[in-house]
Coordinates of C-alpha atoms in Angstrom, one line a residue:
Chain B
M1 CA -73.4 5.1 51.0
T2 CA -76.1 2.5 51.0
D3 CA -78.5 4.0 48.7
S4 CA -76.0 4.1 45.8
F5 CA -76.1 0.5 45.4
I6 CA -78.7 0.1 42.7
A7 CA -79.3 -3.7 41.9
D8 CA -81.6 -3.0 39.3
R9 CA -79.2 -0.9 37.0
A10 CA -77.8 -2.6 33.8
P11 CA -74.7 -4.3 34.4
L12 CA -71.4 -2.8 33.3
L13 CA -69.6 -6.0 33.3
E14 CA -70.9 -9.5 33.6
L15 CA -69.0 -12.8 33.8
R16 CA -70.7 -16.0 32.8
G17 CA -69.1 -19.4 33.8
I18 CA -65.6 -18.2 33.7
S19 CA -63.0 -20.8 34.4
K20 CA -59.3 -21.0 34.1
S21 CA -56.8 -23.9 35.1
Y22 CA -53.2 -23.7 35.3
G23 CA -52.2 -27.5 34.6
K24 CA -54.3 -29.3 37.1
V25 CA -54.9 -26.4 39.3
H26 CA -58.5 -25.2 38.9
A27 CA -57.9 -21.5 39.8
L28 CA -61.7 -20.5 38.6
R29 CA -64.6 -22.8 38.4
G30 CA -67.4 -21.3 36.5
V31 CA -67.5 -17.9 38.1
D32 CA -70.8 -15.9 37.3
L33 CA -70.5 -12.2 38.3
S34 CA -71.9 -8.9 37.6
F35 CA -70.8 -5.3 38.2
V36 CA -72.7 -2.1 37.7
E37 CA -71.5 1.3 37.3
G38 CA -70.3 3.3 40.1
E39 CA -70.4 0.6 42.8
L40 CA -67.4 -0.3 44.9
V41 CA -67.1 -4.2 45.3
A42 CA -65.0 -5.9 47.6
L43 CA -63.5 -9.2 46.6
L44 CA -62.7 -11.2 49.6
G45 CA -61.2 -14.7 50.2
D46 CA -58.2 -16.6 51.6
N47 CA -55.1 -17.1 49.8
G48 CA -55.5 -19.2 46.6
A49 CA -59.1 -18.5 46.4
G50 CA -59.0 -17.4 42.9
K51 CA -59.2 -13.6 43.5
S52 CA -55.9 -12.5 41.7
T53 CA -56.6 -15.0 38.8
L54 CA -60.2 -13.4 38.6
I55 CA -58.4 -9.8 38.6
K56 CA -55.9 -11.0 36.1
V57 CA -58.9 -12.2 33.6
L58 CA -60.6 -8.9 34.2
S59 CA -57.5 -7.1 33.1
G60 CA -56.6 -9.1 30.0
L61 CA -53.6 -10.3 31.2
E62 CA -55.1 -14.3 31.4
R63 CA -57.6 -15.5 29.1
P64 CA -60.1 -17.7 30.6
D65 CA -60.4 -21.3 29.5
E66 CA -64.2 -21.1 29.4
G67 CA -66.9 -18.7 29.8
Q68 CA -68.1 -15.4 28.5
M69 CA -67.6 -11.7 29.4
I70 CA -70.3 -9.3 28.4
W71 CA -69.6 -5.5 28.6
R72 CA -72.4 -3.2 28.4
G73 CA -74.6 -5.8 26.9
Q74 CA -71.9 -6.9 24.3
A75 CA -69.9 -10.1 24.6
V76 CA -66.1 -9.2 24.6
D77 CA -62.8 -11.0 24.3
L78 CA -60.5 -9.6 26.8
N79 CA -57.2 -11.1 25.2
S80 CA -54.8 -8.2 26.2
P81 CA -54.4 -5.3 28.7
R82 CA -54.5 -3.1 25.9
Q83 CA -58.1 -4.4 25.0
A84 CA -59.0 -4.0 28.6
G85 CA -57.8 -0.5 28.6
R86 CA -59.7 0.5 25.7
L87 CA -62.9 -0.5 27.4
G88 CA -61.9 1.6 30.2
I89 CA -60.8 -1.1 32.6
E90 CA -57.4 -0.3 34.6
T91 CA -55.5 -2.5 37.2
I92 CA -53.8 -1.0 40.2
F93 CA -51.4 -3.6 41.4
Q94 CA -49.5 -3.3 44.5
D95 CA -46.8 -1.3 42.9
G96 CA -49.4 0.8 41.2
A97 CA -48.2 -0.3 37.5
L98 CA -45.7 2.4 37.6
V99 CA -42.0 2.6 36.6
D100 CA -39.6 3.8 39.6
G101 CA -37.0 5.1 37.0
M102 CA -39.6 7.6 35.3
S103 CA -40.8 10.9 36.5
I104 CA -44.2 11.4 37.9
A105 CA -45.4 13.1 34.9
R106 CA -43.9 10.6 32.7
N107 CA -45.7 7.6 34.6
I108 CA -49.0 9.4 34.5
F109 CA -49.1 9.6 30.7
M110 CA -47.4 6.1 30.1
G111 CA -49.0 4.5 27.3
R112 CA -51.2 7.4 26.5
E113 CA -48.4 10.0 25.7
P114 CA -49.7 13.3 24.3
T115 CA -47.6 13.9 21.2
N116 CA -47.3 15.7 17.9
R117 CA -47.7 14.1 14.5
L118 CA -44.1 13.1 14.5
G119 CA -44.4 11.3 17.9
L120 CA -42.6 14.0 19.9
L121 CA -44.0 14.2 23.4
A122 CA -46.0 17.3 24.4
L123 CA -43.8 17.6 27.5
K124 CA -44.9 20.9 28.8
R125 CA -48.4 19.8 28.6
M126 CA -47.5 16.6 30.4
R127 CA -45.9 18.3 33.1
E128 CA -48.7 20.8 33.4
T129 CA -51.5 18.4 33.5
A130 CA -49.7 16.1 35.8
Q131 CA -49.2 18.8 38.2
R132 CA -52.8 19.7 38.1
V133 CA -54.0 16.2 38.4
L134 CA -52.0 15.6 41.3
S135 CA -53.3 18.7 43.3
E136 CA -56.8 18.5 42.2
L137 CA -57.9 14.9 41.9
V138 CA -56.1 13.4 44.5
H139 CA -54.8 15.4 47.5
I140 CA -51.5 14.3 48.3
D141 CA -48.9 15.6 50.8
G142 CA -45.5 15.9 50.1
I143 CA -45.3 15.0 46.6
G144 CA -43.9 18.4 45.4
S145 CA -42.8 18.4 41.7
C146 CA -44.2 15.8 39.0
D147 CA -40.4 15.8 37.7
R148 CA -39.6 13.5 40.6
T149 CA -38.8 10.0 39.8
V150 CA -41.8 7.6 41.2
G151 CA -39.0 5.8 43.0
E152 CA -38.5 8.6 45.3
L153 CA -42.2 8.2 46.4
S154 CA -43.4 6.2 49.5
G155 CA -46.0 3.5 48.8
G156 CA -49.0 5.6 49.5
Q157 CA -48.0 8.3 47.2
K158 CA -47.2 5.8 44.2
Q159 CA -50.9 4.4 44.9
A160 CA -52.1 8.0 44.9
V161 CA -50.5 8.7 41.4
A162 CA -51.9 5.5 40.1
I163 CA -55.2 6.5 41.4
A164 CA -54.8 10.0 39.8
R165 CA -53.9 8.6 36.6
A166 CA -57.1 6.4 36.5
I167 CA -59.4 9.4 37.3
H168 CA -57.7 11.5 34.8
F169 CA -58.2 9.2 31.7
Q170 CA -61.8 8.6 33.0
R171 CA -61.5 4.9 33.5
T172 CA -64.9 3.1 33.9
M173 CA -63.6 0.4 36.1
L174 CA -60.9 0.1 38.4
L175 CA -59.4 -3.3 39.7
L176 CA -57.2 -2.9 42.8
D177 CA -55.3 -5.9 43.9
E178 CA -54.2 -5.6 47.6
P179 CA -53.7 -1.9 47.3
T180 CA -53.2 -1.5 51.1
S181 CA -51.1 -4.6 51.8
A182 CA -47.9 -2.4 51.7
L183 CA -49.0 0.8 53.2
A184 CA -48.8 2.5 56.6
V185 CA -52.0 3.2 58.6
K186 CA -52.2 6.9 57.4
A187 CA -51.4 6.2 53.8
T188 CA -54.1 3.5 53.8
Q189 CA -56.7 5.8 55.2
A190 CA -55.7 8.2 52.2
L191 CA -56.1 5.5 49.8
L192 CA -59.8 4.7 51.2
D193 CA -60.5 8.5 50.7
H194 CA -59.3 8.3 47.0
L195 CA -61.7 5.2 46.5
R196 CA -64.5 7.3 47.7
V197 CA -63.7 10.2 45.4
L198 CA -63.6 7.3 42.6
K199 CA -67.0 6.3 43.3
R200 CA -68.2 9.8 43.3
R201 CA -67.1 10.3 39.9
G202 CA -69.0 7.0 38.9
I203 CA -66.2 4.9 38.7
T204 CA -66.7 1.2 39.4
S205 CA -64.1 -0.2 41.6
V206 CA -63.2 -3.7 42.7
L207 CA -60.9 -4.1 45.6
I208 CA -59.1 -7.2 46.5
T209 CA -58.1 -7.2 50.2
H210 CA -57.4 -9.3 53.4
N211 CA -58.7 -6.5 55.6
L212 CA -62.1 -6.9 56.0
Y213 CA -62.6 -3.9 58.3
H214 CA -61.5 -1.7 55.3
A215 CA -63.7 -3.6 52.9
F216 CA -66.8 -3.0 55.2
E217 CA -66.0 0.3 55.9
L218 CA -65.7 1.3 52.2
C219 CA -67.7 -0.9 49.8
D220 CA -71.2 -1.3 48.9
R221 CA -71.2 -5.1 47.9
F222 CA -69.1 -8.0 49.0
L223 CA -68.0 -11.1 47.1
V224 CA -66.4 -13.8 48.9
M225 CA -64.4 -16.5 47.0
N226 CA -63.3 -20.0 47.9
R227 CA -61.3 -22.6 45.7
G228 CA -62.2 -20.8 42.4
R229 CA -65.9 -20.1 43.1
V230 CA -67.9 -17.4 44.4
V231 CA -69.5 -18.8 47.6
F232 CA -70.9 -15.8 49.0
E233 CA -72.4 -12.3 47.8
A234 CA -74.2 -9.9 49.8
A235 CA -74.9 -6.1 49.9
K236 CA -73.6 -4.0 52.6
A237 CA -77.2 -3.8 54.4
D238 CA -77.6 -7.5 54.3
T239 CA -74.4 -8.6 56.1
S240 CA -72.1 -7.9 58.7
I241 CA -68.4 -8.2 59.4
E242 CA -68.9 -11.3 61.3
E243 CA -70.7 -13.1 58.6
L244 CA -68.1 -12.1 55.9
T245 CA -65.2 -13.5 58.3
G246 CA -67.0 -16.7 58.6
H247 CA -67.3 -17.2 54.8
V248 CA -63.7 -16.1 54.4
T249 CA -62.3 -18.4 56.9
G250 CA -64.1 -21.1 55.3
V251 CA -66.9 -22.0 57.9
P252 CA -69.5 -22.7 55.3
A253 CA -68.1 -26.3 53.9
G254 CA -69.3 -28.4 51.3
H255 CA -67.3 -27.3 48.4
S256 CA -65.0 -30.5 47.8
S257 CA -62.1 -30.4 45.4
Chain E
M1 CA -38.0 -4.5 41.2
T2 CA -39.3 -5.3 44.3
S3 CA -41.8 -3.3 46.2
M4 CA -41.1 -4.3 49.6
L5 CA -42.1 -1.2 51.4
D6 CA -41.0 -0.1 54.7
A7 CA -44.4 0.6 56.5
G8 CA -42.7 2.9 59.0
P9 CA -44.7 6.0 60.5
N10 CA -42.9 8.4 58.0
N11 CA -43.6 6.7 55.2
D12 CA -45.8 9.7 53.6
S13 CA -43.0 12.1 53.8
G14 CA -40.4 10.9 51.4
D15 CA -39.3 14.3 50.8
P16 CA -37.8 15.9 53.6
S17 CA -38.3 19.4 52.0
A18 CA -41.8 18.9 51.5
T19 CA -43.8 19.6 54.8
D20 CA -46.5 17.5 56.3
S21 CA -48.9 20.3 56.1
A22 CA -52.0 20.1 53.9
H23 CA -51.6 23.9 53.0
R24 CA -50.9 24.9 49.4
E25 CA -48.2 27.5 50.1
P26 CA -45.5 25.4 51.4
H27 CA -46.7 22.6 49.1
I28 CA -45.9 24.9 46.1
A29 CA -42.7 26.6 47.4
A30 CA -41.3 22.8 48.1
T31 CA -42.4 22.4 44.5
R32 CA -40.5 25.5 43.2
R33 CA -37.2 24.4 45.2
V34 CA -37.2 20.9 43.7
R35 CA -37.7 22.3 40.4
R36 CA -34.7 25.0 40.7
T37 CA -32.4 22.6 41.7
R38 CA -33.1 20.1 39.2
G39 CA -33.4 22.3 36.4
W40 CA -29.9 22.4 35.1
R41 CA -29.8 18.6 35.2
R42 CA -32.9 18.4 33.1
A43 CA -31.6 21.0 30.7
L44 CA -28.6 18.8 30.1
S45 CA -30.0 15.5 29.9
G46 CA -33.8 15.9 29.2
G47 CA -35.5 14.7 32.1
E48 CA -33.2 11.9 33.3
A49 CA -30.2 13.0 35.5
S50 CA -26.7 12.0 34.0
A51 CA -24.9 14.5 36.3
E52 CA -22.4 12.1 37.5
I53 CA -21.0 11.4 34.0
I54 CA -20.8 14.8 32.7
L55 CA -19.2 15.8 35.8
L56 CA -16.4 13.2 35.5
F57 CA -16.0 13.9 31.7
V58 CA -15.6 17.7 32.6
V59 CA -13.0 16.9 35.2
V60 CA -10.9 14.4 33.2
Q61 CA -11.1 16.6 30.2
A62 CA -10.3 19.8 31.9
G63 CA -7.5 18.3 33.8
A64 CA -5.9 17.0 30.6
I65 CA -6.3 20.1 28.9
V66 CA -4.6 21.9 31.9
A67 CA -1.8 19.3 31.7
G68 CA -1.7 19.8 28.0
L69 CA -1.0 23.4 28.3
L70 CA 1.4 23.2 31.1
F71 CA 3.7 20.4 29.8
K72 CA 3.3 20.6 26.0
D73 CA 6.2 18.6 25.1
D74 CA 5.7 16.0 27.5
F75 CA 1.9 15.5 27.5
A76 CA 0.8 16.3 23.8
Y77 CA -2.8 16.1 24.6
L78 CA -3.8 19.2 22.5
S79 CA -1.4 18.4 19.7
R80 CA -3.2 18.4 16.3
A81 CA -2.2 14.6 15.7
N82 CA -3.8 13.6 19.2
V83 CA -7.1 15.5 18.6
S84 CA -7.5 14.0 15.3
I85 CA -6.9 10.5 16.6
M86 CA -9.6 11.1 19.1
L87 CA -12.0 12.5 16.8
K88 CA -11.4 9.5 14.6
S89 CA -11.3 6.7 17.0
V90 CA -14.3 7.6 19.2
P91 CA -17.3 7.6 16.6
V92 CA -17.2 3.8 15.9
L93 CA -17.4 2.7 19.6
G94 CA -19.9 5.9 19.9
L95 CA -22.2 4.6 17.4
L96 CA -22.4 0.8 18.6
A97 CA -22.7 2.1 22.3
L98 CA -25.6 4.3 21.0
G99 CA -27.6 1.3 19.8
V100 CA -26.4 -1.1 22.5
G101 CA -27.7 1.6 25.0
V102 CA -31.1 2.1 23.7
L103 CA -31.3 -1.6 23.8
M104 CA -30.3 -1.7 27.6
I105 CA -32.5 0.9 28.4
A106 CA -35.2 -1.4 27.2
G107 CA -33.9 -4.1 29.4
E108 CA -32.0 -6.4 27.0
F109 CA -28.5 -7.1 25.8
D110 CA -27.1 -7.9 22.6
L111 CA -23.5 -9.4 22.7
S112 CA -23.4 -10.0 18.9
V113 CA -23.1 -6.4 17.8
G114 CA -19.5 -6.7 17.4
A115 CA -20.0 -9.9 15.2
N116 CA -23.0 -8.2 13.7
Y117 CA -20.7 -5.2 12.6
T118 CA -18.2 -7.3 10.9
F119 CA -20.6 -9.8 9.2
S120 CA -22.6 -6.6 7.9
A121 CA -19.6 -5.0 6.4
V122 CA -18.4 -8.0 5.0
V123 CA -21.8 -8.5 3.0
A124 CA -21.6 -4.9 2.0
A125 CA -18.0 -5.1 1.1
K126 CA -18.5 -8.2 -1.2
L127 CA -21.6 -6.7 -2.8
L128 CA -19.5 -3.8 -3.6
T129 CA -16.2 -5.4 -4.9
E130 CA -17.3 -8.7 -6.1
H131 CA -20.8 -8.0 -7.3
N132 CA -20.3 -4.3 -8.4
L133 CA -23.5 -3.0 -7.0
M134 CA -24.1 0.7 -6.3
P135 CA -22.5 1.9 -3.0
V136 CA -26.0 3.0 -2.1
V137 CA -27.4 -0.7 -2.5
A138 CA -24.4 -2.2 -0.9
V139 CA -24.7 0.0 2.1
S140 CA -28.7 -0.5 2.3
A141 CA -28.3 -4.2 2.3
G142 CA -25.4 -4.0 4.8
L143 CA -27.8 -2.0 7.2
G144 CA -30.5 -4.6 6.4
V145 CA -28.5 -7.5 7.3
G146 CA -27.5 -5.6 10.6
I147 CA -31.1 -5.0 11.4
S148 CA -32.2 -8.5 10.7
I149 CA -29.6 -10.3 12.7
A150 CA -30.5 -8.1 15.8
L151 CA -34.3 -8.7 15.0
L152 CA -33.6 -12.5 15.1
N153 CA -31.9 -12.1 18.5
G154 CA -34.9 -10.3 19.6
F155 CA -37.2 -12.9 18.5
V156 CA -35.5 -15.7 19.8
T157 CA -35.2 -13.8 23.2
I158 CA -38.7 -12.9 23.4
W159 CA -40.4 -16.0 21.8
F160 CA -38.6 -18.6 23.7
K161 CA -38.3 -16.4 27.0
I162 CA -34.5 -16.9 27.3
P163 CA -32.2 -14.2 28.6
S164 CA -30.6 -12.0 25.9
F165 CA -27.4 -12.4 27.2
I166 CA -27.5 -16.1 26.3
A167 CA -29.3 -15.8 23.0
T168 CA -26.9 -13.3 21.8
L169 CA -24.0 -15.0 23.2
G170 CA -24.9 -17.9 20.8
A171 CA -25.5 -15.2 18.1
M172 CA -22.1 -13.7 18.6
L173 CA -20.4 -17.1 17.9
F174 CA -22.7 -17.9 15.1
W175 CA -22.0 -14.7 12.9
Q176 CA -18.4 -14.7 13.9
G177 CA -18.3 -18.4 12.3
A178 CA -20.6 -16.9 9.6
V179 CA -17.9 -14.3 8.4
L180 CA -15.5 -17.1 7.7
L181 CA -18.1 -18.8 6.0
V182 CA -19.4 -16.5 3.3
H183 CA -15.8 -14.9 3.0
G184 CA -12.9 -16.9 4.5
A185 CA -10.0 -15.7 6.9
T186 CA -8.7 -13.0 4.6
A187 CA -9.4 -9.1 4.8
I188 CA -11.7 -7.6 2.0
R189 CA -10.4 -4.3 0.4
I190 CA -12.9 -2.1 -0.9
S191 CA -12.0 0.0 -3.8
D192 CA -12.0 3.9 -3.5
E193 CA -15.5 4.4 -3.9
Q194 CA -15.7 8.2 -4.0
G195 CA -19.3 8.5 -3.0
L196 CA -18.9 6.3 0.2
R197 CA -15.4 7.6 1.0
S198 CA -16.5 11.2 1.2
L199 CA -20.0 10.3 3.0
F200 CA -18.1 8.3 5.8
A201 CA -14.4 9.0 5.6
G202 CA -14.0 12.6 4.4
S203 CA -13.9 15.8 6.8
V204 CA -15.7 19.0 7.1
G205 CA -13.0 21.5 7.8
P206 CA -10.9 19.9 10.5
I207 CA -13.7 17.9 11.7
E208 CA -13.7 14.1 10.6
S209 CA -17.3 13.2 9.1
A210 CA -17.3 10.1 11.3
F211 CA -17.4 12.3 14.3
L212 CA -20.2 14.3 12.5
W213 CA -22.3 11.0 11.8
M214 CA -21.5 10.3 15.7
L215 CA -22.9 13.6 16.9
G216 CA -25.9 13.3 14.3
F217 CA -26.7 9.9 15.6
A218 CA -26.4 11.1 19.1
A219 CA -28.8 13.9 18.7
M220 CA -31.3 11.6 17.2
A221 CA -30.9 9.1 20.2
Y222 CA -31.4 12.2 22.5
V223 CA -34.8 13.1 20.7
L224 CA -35.8 9.4 20.5
L225 CA -34.9 8.8 24.3
H226 CA -36.0 12.0 25.9
R227 CA -38.4 13.6 23.8
H228 CA -40.4 10.9 21.7
V229 CA -43.1 8.6 22.6
L230 CA -41.0 5.6 21.9
G231 CA -38.4 6.7 24.3
N232 CA -41.1 7.0 27.1
R233 CA -42.0 3.2 26.4
L234 CA -38.4 2.2 26.1
Y235 CA -37.7 3.4 29.8
A236 CA -41.2 2.0 30.9
V237 CA -40.5 -1.5 29.6
G238 CA -36.9 -1.5 30.8
G239 CA -38.0 -0.1 34.2
N240 CA -40.9 -2.4 34.9
A241 CA -42.1 -4.4 32.1
A242 CA -44.9 -5.7 34.1
S243 CA -46.2 -2.2 34.9
A244 CA -45.8 -1.4 31.0
R245 CA -47.9 -4.1 30.1
A246 CA -50.6 -3.6 32.6
I247 CA -50.9 -0.3 31.2
G248 CA -51.2 -1.6 27.6
I249 CA -47.8 -1.2 26.2
S250 CA -46.4 -4.3 24.5
P251 CA -42.9 -4.9 25.8
T252 CA -42.5 -7.4 22.7
S253 CA -42.8 -4.9 20.1
V254 CA -40.6 -2.0 21.9
K255 CA -38.2 -4.6 22.8
L256 CA -37.9 -5.9 19.1
I257 CA -37.5 -1.9 18.0
A258 CA -34.5 -1.7 20.4
F259 CA -33.0 -4.7 19.0
G260 CA -33.4 -3.4 15.5
I261 CA -32.1 0.1 16.5
A262 CA -28.9 -1.8 18.1
G263 CA -28.3 -4.0 15.1
G264 CA -28.7 -1.1 12.5
M265 CA -26.2 1.0 14.6
A266 CA -23.8 -1.9 14.7
A267 CA -24.0 -2.5 11.0
F268 CA -23.9 1.3 10.4
A269 CA -20.5 1.6 12.6
G270 CA -19.2 -1.4 10.7
L271 CA -19.8 0.3 7.2
L272 CA -18.4 3.6 8.6
A273 CA -14.9 1.7 9.9
T274 CA -14.8 -0.3 6.8
T275 CA -14.9 2.8 4.6
R276 CA -12.7 4.8 6.7
V277 CA -10.0 2.2 6.6
G278 CA -10.5 0.9 3.2
S279 CA -10.8 -2.7 4.4
I280 CA -12.5 -5.2 6.6
Q281 CA -10.8 -7.9 8.9
P282 CA -12.5 -10.9 9.6
G283 CA -12.0 -10.6 13.3
Q284 CA -12.1 -6.9 13.6
G285 CA -15.4 -6.4 15.4
S286 CA -14.8 -9.2 18.1
G287 CA -14.5 -7.4 21.7
L288 CA -16.6 -4.3 20.7
E289 CA -19.5 -5.5 22.1
L290 CA -18.1 -5.6 25.6
Q291 CA -16.7 -2.3 24.9
A292 CA -20.0 -0.7 24.1
I293 CA -21.6 -2.3 27.1
A294 CA -18.6 -0.8 29.1
A295 CA -19.2 2.6 27.7
C296 CA -22.8 2.5 28.6
V297 CA -22.2 1.4 32.0
I298 CA -19.7 4.3 32.4
G299 CA -22.2 6.7 30.9
G300 CA -24.8 5.5 33.6
V301 CA -26.9 3.1 31.8
A302 CA -28.4 0.6 34.3
L303 CA -27.4 -2.9 33.5
R304 CA -30.9 -3.9 34.6
G305 CA -32.6 -1.3 32.2
G306 CA -34.8 1.6 32.5
R307 CA -32.1 4.0 33.2
G308 CA -29.6 5.8 31.2
T309 CA -29.2 9.0 28.7
A310 CA -28.1 9.7 25.2
I311 CA -25.6 12.1 26.5
G312 CA -24.2 9.6 29.0
I313 CA -23.8 7.1 26.4
V314 CA -21.9 9.1 24.0
L315 CA -19.7 10.6 27.1
G316 CA -19.1 7.0 28.3
A317 CA -17.7 6.0 24.8
A318 CA -15.4 9.3 25.0
L319 CA -14.1 8.8 28.2
M320 CA -13.1 5.2 27.5
F321 CA -11.0 6.5 24.9
I322 CA -9.7 9.8 26.5
I323 CA -8.4 7.8 29.5
Q324 CA -6.7 5.4 27.4
D325 CA -5.4 8.4 25.4
I326 CA -4.1 9.9 28.6
L327 CA -2.4 6.8 29.8
L328 CA -0.8 6.5 26.3
L329 CA 0.5 9.9 26.3
L330 CA 1.9 9.3 29.7
R331 CA 3.8 6.1 28.3
A332 CA 2.1 3.8 30.6
P333 CA 2.5 0.3 29.4
G334 CA -0.2 -1.4 27.5
Y335 CA -1.6 -3.6 30.2
Y336 CA -2.3 -0.6 32.3
L337 CA -4.9 0.3 29.7
N338 CA -7.0 -2.5 30.2
M339 CA -6.7 -2.7 34.0
F340 CA -7.7 1.0 34.2
V341 CA -10.5 0.7 32.1
G342 CA -11.5 -2.5 33.6
A343 CA -11.4 -0.6 37.2
L344 CA -13.3 2.3 35.8
I345 CA -16.3 0.1 34.7
V346 CA -16.5 -1.5 38.1
F347 CA -16.5 1.8 39.6
A348 CA -19.1 3.3 37.3
A349 CA -21.5 0.4 37.9
I350 CA -20.9 0.9 41.7
V351 CA -21.8 4.6 41.0
N352 CA -24.9 3.7 39.1
Q353 CA -26.1 1.4 41.8
V354 CA -25.7 4.0 44.7
T355 CA -27.4 6.6 42.6
A356 CA -30.3 4.4 41.6
R357 CA -30.8 3.4 45.2
R358 CA -30.9 6.9 46.3
A359 CA -33.5 7.8 43.7
S360 CA -35.8 5.2 44.9
Q361 CA -35.5 5.4 48.9
A362 CA -39.1 3.7 48.9
D363 CA -37.8 0.5 47.5
D364 CA -35.3 -0.3 50.0

């Protein structure tokens, strides 16, 4: 897994001097980052470090006050999730960005429904594709029919559906905000397997997590945030769990507010 | 929509019929089983279950028909006059409820549809009688006014981020007053415009055209909600606006369309009722907004949005009238009607809550 981190590849997405404040709270202070294609990056840090704000900026939900974003070498303005979606960026929040009351098939095609010219849904195609996506792309036990509503699924199954959706629509970059925080042990392990599948398909994933062991097991590169800044950055080969833990818990001081 | 998940050890197997095994065969067998048992529900409702309301409707209807056959003289449910009254009175509420239901599925309310209904009809009637405009122009103007009023509600609700309940409560009072402002407290009689009357108040064979309009709009609502891409987005936005937004759907535009539909249906219902009766009273529509919401709740539309079916909404509206009709035929005193309908609404809301909870075990 270590050989897949190729530093000299052209970056997929670059952030330069991204800042974002909410009133007097400086959530992000001049963040410089870059992500290359197909890497799995862990975004670490204590509560309030700015991780979630960064994900919101990347997913187009929040607009940075300052700074520049460069996608495949071109400056972009991510002003909406739709805009981010067009580039191929998809966010998987804790609930997987799914709607409980709708069927699995309808959730998978939500916002990207196949229709005829009158806007009528191609329901048969949706159902068949969804069933195939669920059985082939991610291996999930016990989901059964894709006509079931998402509300009937467990947390792990929901995540799997969201990931299957992202793979099916060939997203280039996946942002996962605390995807494992609500999962049982077995479901978490399954999710980590799904993330490996993503990586094999060349999808860049950014994983926010509190669980350093999961992160270390899975990711190629680690970013530690503290008080709105990236305070530590290392490839897997160059660091250890102990070092990461030290940075997350704030041992390296000197960043006054 | 909290997602407080129980991280129990059995979290992975939400469906007892599905085995824990990773083998394909039992997996597919479970799939087939689920599909078969749910097939009839899907056939009736187009994907979203509305079995409870269909069952209730069939039971009440069957009971009333049997009683009508057994006691022809005492319980005249099947008499020509009674059936005719039913076919006349259901459509106005049914049309209103279809619009309100679509909006509720998108997660918003419009308490001003009753006032909207009256105001739009008054505008159309005034254009027709005092300005001698062609019926088609007057009707279009009425519909335009209805849609505009609702879009304004949607705009205020979304732009200022206030609950639609409050925004449209204000709108209800505003447009009730506006009716008196533009016309005064007297009824407007519309002259016997042949075109309008045959369109809205005629009949095809024994069936009132109003009833056919309702069936037509119910079919359109069915296609919109269960077969059209906009329907998918209405459920998405009403069910979980944050998820819909994260996936690139604009809740604002979807909700505005839903408000527009509610306003258009309110104006249409007002025009239909005005033409049928031949006049419009300034206070005529008040109270209809709550009845329409009640019909939707009885029909299985979730108050929090994201759930409901076209067939449920129509049956909910019909059921309100059928139950009132049955009580009238049983010569129950008037106050029983409200008491019964009131109890039914609460009962329906409880049933909705229970089914919604059962449908999302993982949410507990």
